[in-house]
mmCIF file of C-alpha atoms in Angstrom:
data_model
loop_
_atom_site.group_PDB
_atom_site.id
_atom_site.type_symbol
_atom_site.label_atom_id
_atom_site.label_comp_id
_atom_site.label_asym_id
_atom_site.label_seq_id
_atom_site.Cartn_x
_atom_site.Cartn_y
_atom_site.Cartn_z
ATOM 1 C CA MET A 14 -8.759 8.021 0.859
ATOM 2 C CA GLU A 15 -8.028 10.355 3.718
ATOM 3 C CA LYS A 16 -6.495 8.607 6.737
ATOM 4 C CA LEU A 17 -8.199 8.793 10.111
ATOM 5 C CA ASN A 18 -5.576 9.394 12.791
ATOM 6 C CA LYS A 19 -6.355 9.203 16.504
ATOM 7 C CA THR A 20 -4.209 8.609 19.546
ATOM 8 C CA LEU A 21 -4.453 5.329 21.438
ATOM 9 C CA ASP A 22 -6.185 7.231 24.246
ATOM 10 C CA GLU A 23 -8.801 8.520 21.794
ATOM 11 C CA TRP A 24 -9.379 4.983 20.451
ATOM 12 C CA LYS A 25 -9.600 3.617 23.995
ATOM 13 C CA ALA A 26 -12.298 6.170 24.856
ATOM 14 C CA MET A 27 -14.477 5.257 21.861
ATOM 15 C CA LEU A 28 -14.085 1.455 21.716
ATOM 16 C CA ASP A 29 -15.075 -1.210 24.221
ATOM 17 C CA PRO A 30 -12.167 -3.135 25.809
ATOM 18 C CA GLU A 31 -12.353 -6.106 23.401
ATOM 19 C CA GLN A 32 -12.596 -3.868 20.322
ATOM 20 C CA TYR A 33 -9.637 -1.835 21.560
ATOM 21 C CA ASN A 34 -7.555 -4.955 22.240
ATOM 22 C CA VAL A 35 -8.189 -6.460 18.810
ATOM 23 C CA CYS A 36 -8.397 -3.379 16.579
ATOM 24 C CA ARG A 37 -5.667 -1.256 18.124
ATOM 25 C CA LEU A 38 -3.385 -3.766 19.929
ATOM 26 C CA LYS A 39 -3.592 -6.565 17.298
ATOM 27 C CA GLY A 40 -5.306 -9.057 19.585
ATOM 28 C CA THR A 41 -7.760 -11.729 18.487
ATOM 29 C CA GLU A 42 -11.127 -12.962 19.664
ATOM 30 C CA ARG A 43 -11.603 -16.613 20.623
ATOM 31 C CA PRO A 44 -12.602 -18.846 17.684
ATOM 32 C CA PHE A 45 -16.353 -19.458 17.286
ATOM 33 C CA SER A 46 -17.128 -16.660 19.787
ATOM 34 C CA GLY A 47 -17.737 -13.737 17.427
ATOM 35 C CA LYS A 48 -21.220 -12.455 16.665
ATOM 36 C CA TYR A 49 -20.710 -12.639 12.884
ATOM 37 C CA ASN A 50 -19.079 -16.062 12.651
ATOM 38 C CA ALA A 51 -22.277 -17.855 11.561
ATOM 39 C CA THR A 52 -24.536 -14.973 10.483
ATOM 40 C CA LYS A 53 -26.156 -15.120 7.048
ATOM 41 C CA THR A 54 -27.602 -11.572 7.080
ATOM 42 C CA ASP A 55 -27.414 -9.790 3.729
ATOM 43 C CA GLY A 56 -25.539 -6.496 3.987
ATOM 44 C CA VAL A 57 -22.213 -4.717 4.161
ATOM 45 C CA TYR A 58 -19.609 -5.158 6.893
ATOM 46 C CA HIS A 59 -18.002 -1.875 7.995
ATOM 47 C CA CYS A 60 -14.945 -1.134 10.134
ATOM 48 C CA VAL A 61 -16.079 -0.671 13.750
ATOM 49 C CA CYS A 62 -13.484 2.078 14.226
ATOM 50 C CA CYS A 63 -14.161 4.346 11.234
ATOM 51 C CA ASN A 64 -17.291 2.962 9.520
ATOM 52 C CA GLU A 65 -15.436 2.338 6.239
ATOM 53 C CA PRO A 66 -17.111 -0.430 4.147
ATOM 54 C CA LEU A 67 -14.866 -3.512 4.095
ATOM 55 C CA PHE A 68 -16.757 -6.619 2.943
ATOM 56 C CA ASP A 69 -20.029 -7.420 1.202
ATOM 57 C CA SER A 70 -21.976 -10.334 2.681
ATOM 58 C CA SER A 71 -22.084 -11.943 -0.788
ATOM 59 C CA ALA A 72 -18.332 -12.682 -0.381
ATOM 60 C CA LYS A 73 -18.787 -14.365 3.036
ATOM 61 C CA PHE A 74 -18.404 -18.132 3.312
ATOM 62 C CA ASP A 75 -18.213 -20.758 6.050
ATOM 63 C CA SER A 76 -14.568 -21.779 6.252
ATOM 64 C CA GLY A 77 -14.966 -23.637 9.547
ATOM 65 C CA CYS A 78 -12.032 -21.689 11.053
ATOM 66 C CA GLY A 79 -14.097 -20.012 13.792
ATOM 67 C CA TRP A 80 -13.985 -16.452 12.453
ATOM 68 C CA PRO A 81 -16.023 -14.758 9.725
ATOM 69 C CA SER A 82 -14.387 -15.508 6.386
ATOM 70 C CA PHE A 83 -14.628 -13.641 3.099
ATOM 71 C CA TYR A 84 -13.059 -14.404 -0.282
ATOM 72 C CA GLN A 85 -12.589 -10.733 -1.219
ATOM 73 C CA PRO A 86 -12.853 -7.228 0.250
ATOM 74 C CA ILE A 87 -15.453 -4.770 -1.009
ATOM 75 C CA GLY A 88 -12.802 -2.937 -3.053
ATOM 76 C CA ASP A 89 -9.113 -3.010 -3.853
ATOM 77 C CA SER A 90 -8.427 -0.012 -1.622
ATOM 78 C CA ALA A 91 -10.442 -1.150 1.438
ATOM 79 C CA MET A 92 -7.495 -2.624 3.299
ATOM 80 C CA ILE A 93 -3.743 -2.797 3.519
ATOM 81 C CA GLU A 94 -1.777 -6.055 3.695
ATOM 82 C CA ILE A 95 1.218 -6.265 6.046
ATOM 83 C CA ARG A 96 3.722 -9.097 6.472
ATOM 84 C CA ASP A 97 3.268 -10.528 9.987
ATOM 85 C CA VAL A 98 6.019 -12.687 11.493
ATOM 86 C CA SER A 99 4.641 -12.762 15.049
ATOM 87 C CA HIS A 100 3.989 -15.951 17.033
ATOM 88 C CA GLY A 101 6.606 -17.919 15.071
ATOM 89 C CA MET A 102 4.561 -17.830 11.850
ATOM 90 C CA VAL A 103 4.651 -15.934 8.575
ATOM 91 C CA ARG A 104 1.200 -14.549 7.766
ATOM 92 C CA THR A 105 -0.367 -11.588 6.009
ATOM 93 C CA GLU A 106 -2.153 -9.200 8.351
ATOM 94 C CA VAL A 107 -4.987 -7.047 6.990
ATOM 95 C CA VAL A 108 -5.753 -3.595 8.385
ATOM 96 C CA CYS A 109 -8.381 -1.027 7.460
ATOM 97 C CA ALA A 110 -6.921 1.355 4.879
ATOM 98 C CA LYS A 111 -8.644 4.377 6.439
ATOM 99 C CA CYS A 112 -7.839 3.960 10.161
ATOM 100 C CA GLU A 113 -5.311 1.078 10.199
ATOM 101 C CA ALA A 114 -7.408 -1.032 12.583
ATOM 102 C CA HIS A 115 -6.159 -4.606 12.792
ATOM 103 C CA LEU A 116 -8.872 -6.793 11.230
ATOM 104 C CA GLY A 117 -7.310 -10.242 10.955
ATOM 105 C CA HIS A 118 -5.294 -12.122 8.342
ATOM 106 C CA VAL A 119 -5.618 -13.297 4.750
ATOM 107 C CA PHE A 120 -4.640 -16.823 3.694
ATOM 108 C CA PRO A 121 -4.272 -18.443 0.247
ATOM 109 C CA ASP A 122 -6.700 -21.307 0.991
ATOM 110 C CA GLY A 123 -10.087 -19.794 0.139
ATOM 111 C CA PRO A 124 -12.673 -20.676 -2.500
ATOM 112 C CA PRO A 125 -12.933 -19.474 -6.091
ATOM 113 C CA PRO A 126 -12.944 -16.980 -7.615
ATOM 114 C CA THR A 127 -10.023 -15.530 -5.602
ATOM 115 C CA GLY A 128 -8.639 -18.514 -3.695
ATOM 116 C CA LEU A 129 -8.265 -16.208 -0.682
ATOM 117 C CA ARG A 130 -9.664 -16.449 2.849
ATOM 118 C CA TYR A 131 -9.883 -13.183 4.760
ATOM 119 C CA CYS A 132 -10.171 -14.419 8.356
ATOM 120 C CA ILE A 133 -11.614 -11.433 10.227
ATOM 121 C CA ASN A 134 -12.428 -10.802 13.881
ATOM 122 C CA SER A 135 -16.172 -10.115 14.364
ATOM 123 C CA VAL A 136 -15.383 -7.472 16.976
ATOM 124 C CA CYS A 137 -13.743 -5.370 14.238
ATOM 125 C CA LEU A 138 -16.903 -5.327 12.142
ATOM 126 C CA ASP A 139 -20.301 -3.662 12.155
ATOM 127 C CA LEU A 140 -22.839 -5.276 9.818
ATOM 128 C CA VAL A 141 -25.238 -2.882 8.107
ATOM 129 C CA PRO A 142 -28.129 -5.001 6.751
ATOM 130 C CA ARG A 143 -29.505 -4.303 3.292
ATOM 131 C CA THR A 144 -33.100 -3.139 3.297
#
């Protein structure tokens, strides 16, 4: 996969302030505030920065954590995992493999078949419904 490289100024010009804060500055949206937290629409979730497919709606589940949760990405190469030791915790950050947008974190407390919970900020996603 070819990387998409832009400057922070270029990202700032194309994203709204909340998208820029979360995707490029590793912020987070408030729990239960995101547009995809409770959606059940069938489709594919893409990266809001580069349009790369990240998650299929069939892998989405209600974890009760306040952010959209998925038990697996759309493919093994969709994202990169990074050790995150910020805020006095040890977590695993997930970023888009194509543009390195911060998406959220993955935790080992999800349902079968993977046992993983990808906790993703809605603002980082664009849902393309299946027709």
